[in-house]
Short mmCIF file of C-alpha atoms in Angstrom, two decimals:
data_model
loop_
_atom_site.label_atom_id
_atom_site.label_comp_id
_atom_site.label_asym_id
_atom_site.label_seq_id
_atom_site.Cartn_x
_atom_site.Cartn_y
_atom_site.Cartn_z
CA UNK A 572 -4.41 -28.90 13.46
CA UNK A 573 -7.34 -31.03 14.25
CA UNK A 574 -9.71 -31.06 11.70
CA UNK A 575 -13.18 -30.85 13.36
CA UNK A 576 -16.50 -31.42 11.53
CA UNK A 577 -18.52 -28.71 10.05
CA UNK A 578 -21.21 -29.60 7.42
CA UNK A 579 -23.82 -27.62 5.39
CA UNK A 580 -27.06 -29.13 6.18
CA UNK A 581 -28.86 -26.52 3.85
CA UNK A 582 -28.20 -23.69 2.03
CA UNK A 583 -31.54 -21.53 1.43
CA UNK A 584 -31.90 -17.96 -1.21
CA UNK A 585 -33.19 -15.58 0.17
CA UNK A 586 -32.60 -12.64 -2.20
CA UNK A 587 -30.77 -12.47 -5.27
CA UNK A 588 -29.26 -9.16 -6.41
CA UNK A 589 -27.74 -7.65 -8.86
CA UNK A 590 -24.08 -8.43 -8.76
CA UNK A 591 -24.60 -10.98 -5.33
CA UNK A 592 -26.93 -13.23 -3.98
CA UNK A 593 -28.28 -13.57 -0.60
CA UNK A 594 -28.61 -17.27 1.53
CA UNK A 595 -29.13 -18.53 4.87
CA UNK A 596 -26.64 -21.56 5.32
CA UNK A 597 -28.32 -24.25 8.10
CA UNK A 598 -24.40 -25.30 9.29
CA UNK A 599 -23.71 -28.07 11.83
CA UNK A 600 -20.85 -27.05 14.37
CA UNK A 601 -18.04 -29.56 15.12
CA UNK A 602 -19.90 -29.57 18.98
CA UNK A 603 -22.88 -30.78 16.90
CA UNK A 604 -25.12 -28.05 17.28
CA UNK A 605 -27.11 -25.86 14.85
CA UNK A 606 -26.55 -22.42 13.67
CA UNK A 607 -28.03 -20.43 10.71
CA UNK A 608 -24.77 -18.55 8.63
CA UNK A 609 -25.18 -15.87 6.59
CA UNK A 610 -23.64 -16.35 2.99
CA UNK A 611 -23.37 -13.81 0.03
CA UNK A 612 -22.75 -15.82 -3.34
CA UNK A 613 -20.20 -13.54 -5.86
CA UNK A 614 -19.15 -14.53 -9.19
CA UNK A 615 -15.46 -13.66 -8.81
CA UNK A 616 -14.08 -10.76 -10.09
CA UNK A 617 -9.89 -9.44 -11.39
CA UNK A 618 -7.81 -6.66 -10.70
CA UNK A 619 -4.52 -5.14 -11.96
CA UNK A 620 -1.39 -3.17 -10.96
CA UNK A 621 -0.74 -1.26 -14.49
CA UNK A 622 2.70 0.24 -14.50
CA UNK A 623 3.94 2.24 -17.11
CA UNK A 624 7.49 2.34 -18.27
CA UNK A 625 8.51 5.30 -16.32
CA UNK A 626 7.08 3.43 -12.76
CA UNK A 627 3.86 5.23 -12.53
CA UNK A 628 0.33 3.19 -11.57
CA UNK A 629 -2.39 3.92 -13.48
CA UNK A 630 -5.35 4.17 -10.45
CA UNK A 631 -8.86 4.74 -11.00
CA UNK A 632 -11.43 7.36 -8.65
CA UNK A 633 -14.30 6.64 -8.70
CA UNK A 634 -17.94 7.15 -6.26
CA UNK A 635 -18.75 3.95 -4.38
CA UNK A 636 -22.15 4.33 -2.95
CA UNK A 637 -21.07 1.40 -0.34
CA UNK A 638 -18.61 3.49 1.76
CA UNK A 639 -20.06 6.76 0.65
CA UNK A 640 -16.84 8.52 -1.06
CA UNK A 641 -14.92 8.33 -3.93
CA UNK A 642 -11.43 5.84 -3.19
CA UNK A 643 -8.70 5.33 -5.46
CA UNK A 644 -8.68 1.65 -6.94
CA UNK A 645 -6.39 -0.12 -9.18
CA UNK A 646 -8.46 -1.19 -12.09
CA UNK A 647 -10.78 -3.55 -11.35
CA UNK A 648 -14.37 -5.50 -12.14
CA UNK A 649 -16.51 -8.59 -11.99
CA UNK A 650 -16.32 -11.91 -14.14
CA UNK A 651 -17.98 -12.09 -17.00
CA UNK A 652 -19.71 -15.27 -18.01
CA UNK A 653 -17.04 -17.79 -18.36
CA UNK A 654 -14.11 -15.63 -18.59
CA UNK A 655 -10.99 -16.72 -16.95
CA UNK A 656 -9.27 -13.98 -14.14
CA UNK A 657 -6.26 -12.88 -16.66
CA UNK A 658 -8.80 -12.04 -19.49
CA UNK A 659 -10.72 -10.05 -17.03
CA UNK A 660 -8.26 -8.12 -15.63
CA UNK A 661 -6.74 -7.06 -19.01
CA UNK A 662 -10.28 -6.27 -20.12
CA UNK A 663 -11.24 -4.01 -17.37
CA UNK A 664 -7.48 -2.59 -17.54
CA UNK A 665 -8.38 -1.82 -20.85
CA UNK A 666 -12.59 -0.38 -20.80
CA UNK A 667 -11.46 1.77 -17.02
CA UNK A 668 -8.60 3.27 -18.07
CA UNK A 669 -8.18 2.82 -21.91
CA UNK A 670 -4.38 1.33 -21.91
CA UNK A 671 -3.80 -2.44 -23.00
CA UNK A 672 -1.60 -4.53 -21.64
CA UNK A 673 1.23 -6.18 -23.74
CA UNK A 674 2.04 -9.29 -21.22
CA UNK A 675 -0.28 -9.71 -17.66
CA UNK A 676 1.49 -11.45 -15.13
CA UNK A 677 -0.23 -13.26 -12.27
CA UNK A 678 0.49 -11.52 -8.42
CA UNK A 679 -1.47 -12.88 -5.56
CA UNK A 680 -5.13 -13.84 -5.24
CA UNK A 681 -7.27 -12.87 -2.34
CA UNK A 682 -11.03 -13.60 -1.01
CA UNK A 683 -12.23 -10.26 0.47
CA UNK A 684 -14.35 -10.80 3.02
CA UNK A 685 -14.08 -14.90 3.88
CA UNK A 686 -16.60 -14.49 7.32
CA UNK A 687 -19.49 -14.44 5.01
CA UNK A 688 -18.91 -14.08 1.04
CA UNK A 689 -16.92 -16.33 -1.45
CA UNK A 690 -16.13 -12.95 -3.71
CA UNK A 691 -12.17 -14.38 -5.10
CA UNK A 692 -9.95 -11.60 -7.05
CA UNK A 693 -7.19 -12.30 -8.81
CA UNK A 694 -5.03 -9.89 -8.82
CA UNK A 695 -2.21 -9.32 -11.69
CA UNK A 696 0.12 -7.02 -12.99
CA UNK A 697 1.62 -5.31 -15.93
CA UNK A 698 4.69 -3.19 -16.80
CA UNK A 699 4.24 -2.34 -20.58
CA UNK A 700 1.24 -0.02 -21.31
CA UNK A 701 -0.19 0.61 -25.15
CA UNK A 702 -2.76 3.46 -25.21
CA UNK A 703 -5.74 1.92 -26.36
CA UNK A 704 -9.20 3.36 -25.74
CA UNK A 705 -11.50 4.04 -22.51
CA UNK A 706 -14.74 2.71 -22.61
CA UNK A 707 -16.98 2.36 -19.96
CA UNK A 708 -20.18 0.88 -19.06
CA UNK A 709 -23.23 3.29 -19.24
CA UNK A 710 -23.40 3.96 -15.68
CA UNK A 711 -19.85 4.05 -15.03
CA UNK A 712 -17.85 6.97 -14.22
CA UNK A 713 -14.18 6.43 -13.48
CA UNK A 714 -11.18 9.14 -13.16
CA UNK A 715 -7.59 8.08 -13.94
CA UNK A 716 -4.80 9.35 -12.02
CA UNK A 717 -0.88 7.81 -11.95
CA UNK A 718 1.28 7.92 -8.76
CA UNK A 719 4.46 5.96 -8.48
CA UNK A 720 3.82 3.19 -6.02
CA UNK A 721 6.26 4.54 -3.08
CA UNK A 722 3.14 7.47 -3.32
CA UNK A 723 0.37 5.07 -3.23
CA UNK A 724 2.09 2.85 -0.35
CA UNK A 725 2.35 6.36 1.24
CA UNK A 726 -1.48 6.98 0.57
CA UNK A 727 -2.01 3.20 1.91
CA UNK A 728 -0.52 4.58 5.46
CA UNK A 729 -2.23 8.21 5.22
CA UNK A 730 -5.77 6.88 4.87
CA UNK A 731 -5.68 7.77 1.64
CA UNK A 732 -6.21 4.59 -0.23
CA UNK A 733 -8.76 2.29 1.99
CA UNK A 734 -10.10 -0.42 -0.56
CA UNK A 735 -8.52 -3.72 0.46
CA UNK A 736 -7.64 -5.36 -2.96
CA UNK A 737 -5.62 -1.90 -3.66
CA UNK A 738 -3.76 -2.12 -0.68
CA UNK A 739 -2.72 -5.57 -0.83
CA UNK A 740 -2.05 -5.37 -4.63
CA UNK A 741 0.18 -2.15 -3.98
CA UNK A 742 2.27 -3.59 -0.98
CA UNK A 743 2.24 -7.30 -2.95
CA UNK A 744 4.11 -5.81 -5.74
CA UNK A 745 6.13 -3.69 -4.49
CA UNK A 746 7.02 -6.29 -1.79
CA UNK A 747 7.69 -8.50 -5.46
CA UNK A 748 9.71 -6.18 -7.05
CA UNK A 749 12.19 -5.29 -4.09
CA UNK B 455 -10.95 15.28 -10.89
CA UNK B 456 -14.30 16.70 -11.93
CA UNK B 457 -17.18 15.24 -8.82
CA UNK B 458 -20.19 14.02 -10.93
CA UNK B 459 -23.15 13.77 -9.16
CA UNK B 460 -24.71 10.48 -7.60
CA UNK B 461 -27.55 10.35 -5.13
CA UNK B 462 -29.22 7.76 -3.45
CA UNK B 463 -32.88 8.12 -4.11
CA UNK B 464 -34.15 5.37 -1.31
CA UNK B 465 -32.41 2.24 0.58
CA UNK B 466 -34.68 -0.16 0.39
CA UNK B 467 -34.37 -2.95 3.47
CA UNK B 468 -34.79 -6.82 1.90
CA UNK B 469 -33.30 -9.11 4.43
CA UNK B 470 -31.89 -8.83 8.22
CA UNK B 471 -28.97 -11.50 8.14
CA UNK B 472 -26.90 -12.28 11.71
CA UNK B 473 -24.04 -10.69 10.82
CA UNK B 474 -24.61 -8.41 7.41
CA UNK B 475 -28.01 -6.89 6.03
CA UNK B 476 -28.99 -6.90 2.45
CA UNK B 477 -30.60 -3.32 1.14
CA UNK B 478 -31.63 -2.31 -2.72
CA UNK B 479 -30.15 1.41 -2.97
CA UNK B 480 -32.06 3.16 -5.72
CA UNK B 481 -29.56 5.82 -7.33
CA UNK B 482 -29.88 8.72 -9.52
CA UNK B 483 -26.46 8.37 -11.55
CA UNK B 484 -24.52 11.43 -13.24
CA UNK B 485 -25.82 11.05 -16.29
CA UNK B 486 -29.23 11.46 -14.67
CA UNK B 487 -30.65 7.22 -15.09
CA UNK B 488 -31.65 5.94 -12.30
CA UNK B 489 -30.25 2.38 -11.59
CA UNK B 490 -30.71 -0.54 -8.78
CA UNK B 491 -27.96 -1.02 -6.53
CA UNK B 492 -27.41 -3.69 -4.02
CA UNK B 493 -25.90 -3.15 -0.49
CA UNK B 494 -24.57 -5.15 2.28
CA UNK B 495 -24.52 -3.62 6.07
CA UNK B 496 -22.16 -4.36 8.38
CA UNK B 497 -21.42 -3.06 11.45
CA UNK B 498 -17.39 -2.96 10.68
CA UNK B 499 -14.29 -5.31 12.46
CA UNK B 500 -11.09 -5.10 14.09
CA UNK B 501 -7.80 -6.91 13.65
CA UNK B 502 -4.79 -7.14 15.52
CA UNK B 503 -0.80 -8.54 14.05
CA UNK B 504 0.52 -9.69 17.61
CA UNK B 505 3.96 -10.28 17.40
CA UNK B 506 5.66 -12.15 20.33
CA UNK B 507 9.09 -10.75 21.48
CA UNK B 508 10.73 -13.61 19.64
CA UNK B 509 9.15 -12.14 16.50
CA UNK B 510 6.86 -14.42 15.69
CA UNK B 511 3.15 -13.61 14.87
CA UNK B 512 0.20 -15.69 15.97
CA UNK B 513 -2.29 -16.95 13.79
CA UNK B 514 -5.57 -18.03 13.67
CA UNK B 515 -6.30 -20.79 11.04
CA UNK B 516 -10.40 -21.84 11.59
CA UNK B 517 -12.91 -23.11 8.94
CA UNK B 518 -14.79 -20.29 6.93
CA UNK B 519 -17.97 -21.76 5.40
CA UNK B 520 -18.07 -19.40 2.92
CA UNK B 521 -15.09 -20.19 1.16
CA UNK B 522 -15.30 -24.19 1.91
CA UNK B 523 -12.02 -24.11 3.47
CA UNK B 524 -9.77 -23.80 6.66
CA UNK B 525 -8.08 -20.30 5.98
CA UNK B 526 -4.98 -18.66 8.10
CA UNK B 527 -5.77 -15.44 9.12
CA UNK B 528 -4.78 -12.59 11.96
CA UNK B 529 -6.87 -12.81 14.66
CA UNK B 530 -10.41 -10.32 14.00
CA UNK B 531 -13.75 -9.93 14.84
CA UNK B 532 -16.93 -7.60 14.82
CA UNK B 533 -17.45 -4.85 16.94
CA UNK B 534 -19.38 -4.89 19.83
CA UNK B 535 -22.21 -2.39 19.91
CA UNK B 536 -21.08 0.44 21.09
CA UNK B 537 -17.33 -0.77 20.89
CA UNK B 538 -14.32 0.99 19.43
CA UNK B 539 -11.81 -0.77 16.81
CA UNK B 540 -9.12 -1.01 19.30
CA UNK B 541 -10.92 -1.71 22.30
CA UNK B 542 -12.31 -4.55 19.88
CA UNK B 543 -8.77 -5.92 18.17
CA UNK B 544 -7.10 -6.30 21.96
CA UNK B 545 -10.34 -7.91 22.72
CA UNK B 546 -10.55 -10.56 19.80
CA UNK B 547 -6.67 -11.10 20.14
CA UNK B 548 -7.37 -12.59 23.83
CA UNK B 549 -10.25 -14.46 23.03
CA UNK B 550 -9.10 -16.08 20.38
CA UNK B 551 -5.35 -16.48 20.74
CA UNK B 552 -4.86 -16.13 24.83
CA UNK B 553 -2.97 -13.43 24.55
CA UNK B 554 -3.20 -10.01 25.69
CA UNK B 555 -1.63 -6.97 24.19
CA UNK B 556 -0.01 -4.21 26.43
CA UNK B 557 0.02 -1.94 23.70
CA UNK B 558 -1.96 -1.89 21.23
CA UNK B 559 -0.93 0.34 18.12
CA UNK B 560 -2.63 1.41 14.56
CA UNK B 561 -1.47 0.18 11.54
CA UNK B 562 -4.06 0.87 8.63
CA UNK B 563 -7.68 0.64 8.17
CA UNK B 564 -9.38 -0.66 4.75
CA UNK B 565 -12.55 -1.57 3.50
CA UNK B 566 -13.03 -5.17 2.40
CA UNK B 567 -14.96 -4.80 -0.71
CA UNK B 568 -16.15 -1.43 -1.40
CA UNK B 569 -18.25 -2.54 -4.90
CA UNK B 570 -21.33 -3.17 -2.35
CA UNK B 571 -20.73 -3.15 1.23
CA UNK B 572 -19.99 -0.86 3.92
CA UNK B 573 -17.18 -3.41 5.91
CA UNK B 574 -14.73 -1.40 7.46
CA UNK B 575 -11.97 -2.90 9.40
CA UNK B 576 -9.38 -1.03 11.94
CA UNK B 577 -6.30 -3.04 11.81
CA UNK B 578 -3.42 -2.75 14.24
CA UNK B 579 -0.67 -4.73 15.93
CA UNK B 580 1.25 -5.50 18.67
CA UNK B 581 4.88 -6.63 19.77
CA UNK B 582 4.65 -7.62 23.53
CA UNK B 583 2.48 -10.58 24.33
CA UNK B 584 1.02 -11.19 28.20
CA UNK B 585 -0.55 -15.12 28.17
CA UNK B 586 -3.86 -14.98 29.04
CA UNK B 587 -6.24 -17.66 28.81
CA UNK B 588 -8.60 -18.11 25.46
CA UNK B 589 -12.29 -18.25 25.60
CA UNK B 590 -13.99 -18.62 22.01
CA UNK B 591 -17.47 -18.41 21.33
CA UNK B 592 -19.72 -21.39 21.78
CA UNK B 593 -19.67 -21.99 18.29
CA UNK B 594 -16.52 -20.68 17.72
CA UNK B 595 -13.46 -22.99 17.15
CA UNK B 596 -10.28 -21.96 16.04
CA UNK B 597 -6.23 -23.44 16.14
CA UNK B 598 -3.38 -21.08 16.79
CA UNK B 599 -0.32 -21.44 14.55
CA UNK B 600 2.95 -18.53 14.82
CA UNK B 601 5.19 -18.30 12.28
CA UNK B 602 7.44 -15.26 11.38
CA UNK B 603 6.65 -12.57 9.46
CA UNK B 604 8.93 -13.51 6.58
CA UNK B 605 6.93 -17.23 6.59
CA UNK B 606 3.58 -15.12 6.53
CA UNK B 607 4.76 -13.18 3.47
CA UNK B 608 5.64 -16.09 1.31
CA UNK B 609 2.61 -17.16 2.13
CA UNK B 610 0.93 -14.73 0.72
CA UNK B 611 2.72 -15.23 -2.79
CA UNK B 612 2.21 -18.89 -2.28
CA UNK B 613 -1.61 -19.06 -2.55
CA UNK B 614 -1.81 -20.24 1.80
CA UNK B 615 -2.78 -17.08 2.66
CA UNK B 616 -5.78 -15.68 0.53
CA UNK B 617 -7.61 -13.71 3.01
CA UNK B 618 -7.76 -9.69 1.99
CA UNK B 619 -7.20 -8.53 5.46
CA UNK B 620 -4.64 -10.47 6.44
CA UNK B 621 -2.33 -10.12 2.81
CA UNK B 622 -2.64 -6.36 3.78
CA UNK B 623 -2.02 -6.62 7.61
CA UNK B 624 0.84 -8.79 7.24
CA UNK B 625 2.52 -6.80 4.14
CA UNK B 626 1.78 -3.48 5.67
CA UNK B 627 3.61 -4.47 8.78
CA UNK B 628 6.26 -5.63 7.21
CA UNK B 629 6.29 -2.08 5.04
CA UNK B 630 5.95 -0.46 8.38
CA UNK B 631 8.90 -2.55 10.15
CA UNK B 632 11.36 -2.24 7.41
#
């Protein structure tokens, strides 16, 4: 394709949050005018499709005050401070739902929401569980359930599993392993 | 699973973007601490897998600011006020692609990115195309590409296509189809 012209002229905070931060980017269009963009800065964030040796996904419920419900997740949570996306994901695999990972192998990566946030996840997987230990942050509060993934693709067509990282994770690997 | 309690004591309104709005949600958590929370608004999307009779899908590949890249994607777009999500995908497939659907069907919905925003987006598809003529917005631009829906899901594993929606449009067709 053509490659027309956009350029960042400016990129002003406006409000920085708790796990994002808000800006107003001043952007000039490839017909040269000028538009104001909204932009929501993340820090990145991991995910993982745990499988245990007899085929079942260890999910996480848990309340999101976002959408107002609780959704079943595949384990998931946000960079820390220098820490690569396969550390991450084994880490939060590990704190959510208390099983550690013996090898974490890489499945897709995915932006969520590229109209007006950089927030990346890489999303892995794992087929060897060792019961480890659950331990949560303070204010977290996470149930663990296990479905095989024909069940959660099923739940991905009922409505029953919405978050968008779950369902691509779900029909990436089983799309992998077919 | 056992529901522990959360409540939002007060949304607190911090900035009115174009597109998304930026609230602090106060929240009494289970364990009865109170704890900041931020929150995006958005007034939720709709997305459309056309597939021409040939059985090839159209793309949209434009520049997304917030990612600093040209990304592939299915074609999608906010709601109109007042607008429904399928009313909205046939609308964004002709103004973006120059298509129009004759029958528009549902295929899943999701929720981008459920750790602090309310983004919901209606995704559906199609499999007879009528050429139309494309009209973007003014400061719209965007290149059509079709490739078939095997291409699309190599993609995927390939790192070319990293957008959430489209990973789980394009796999959950394919899921759908097979």
């Amino acid at each position: 394709m053509e490659k027309k012209e956009y350029k960042r002229l400016k990129r002003t905070p406006i409000h920085k949050g708790h796990i994002i931060d808000f800006y107003a980017d001043t952007m000039e269009l490839p017909n040269g005018k000028t538009a104001e963009w909204d932009f929501i800065g993340h820090k990145g964030a991991a995910a993982i499709v745990p499988v245990t040796d007899d085929g079942k996904v260890i999910m996480v419920r848990q309340y999101r005050n976002a959408v107002e419900k609780y959704t079943l997740e595949i384990p998931a949570g946000g960079l820390n401070s220098g820490e690569d996306m396969k550390t991450c994901a084994a880490r939060e695999l590990e704190e959510e739902t208390g099983y550690r990972a013996e090898k974490v192998e890489h499945l897709i990566d995915l932006y969520t929401t590229v109209a007006f946030c950089n927030e990346k996840i890489g999303i892995y997987y794992t087929e060897h569980l060792i019961p480890s230990e659950q331990h949560l942050d303070e204010d977290e509060f996470v149930a663990i359930e296990s479905y095989t993934v024909q069940e959660l693709v099923d739940f991905i067509f009922t409505g029953q599993i919405e978050d968008a990282k779950t369902i691509a994770a779900i029909l990436a690997y089983k799309e992998k392993k077919r």
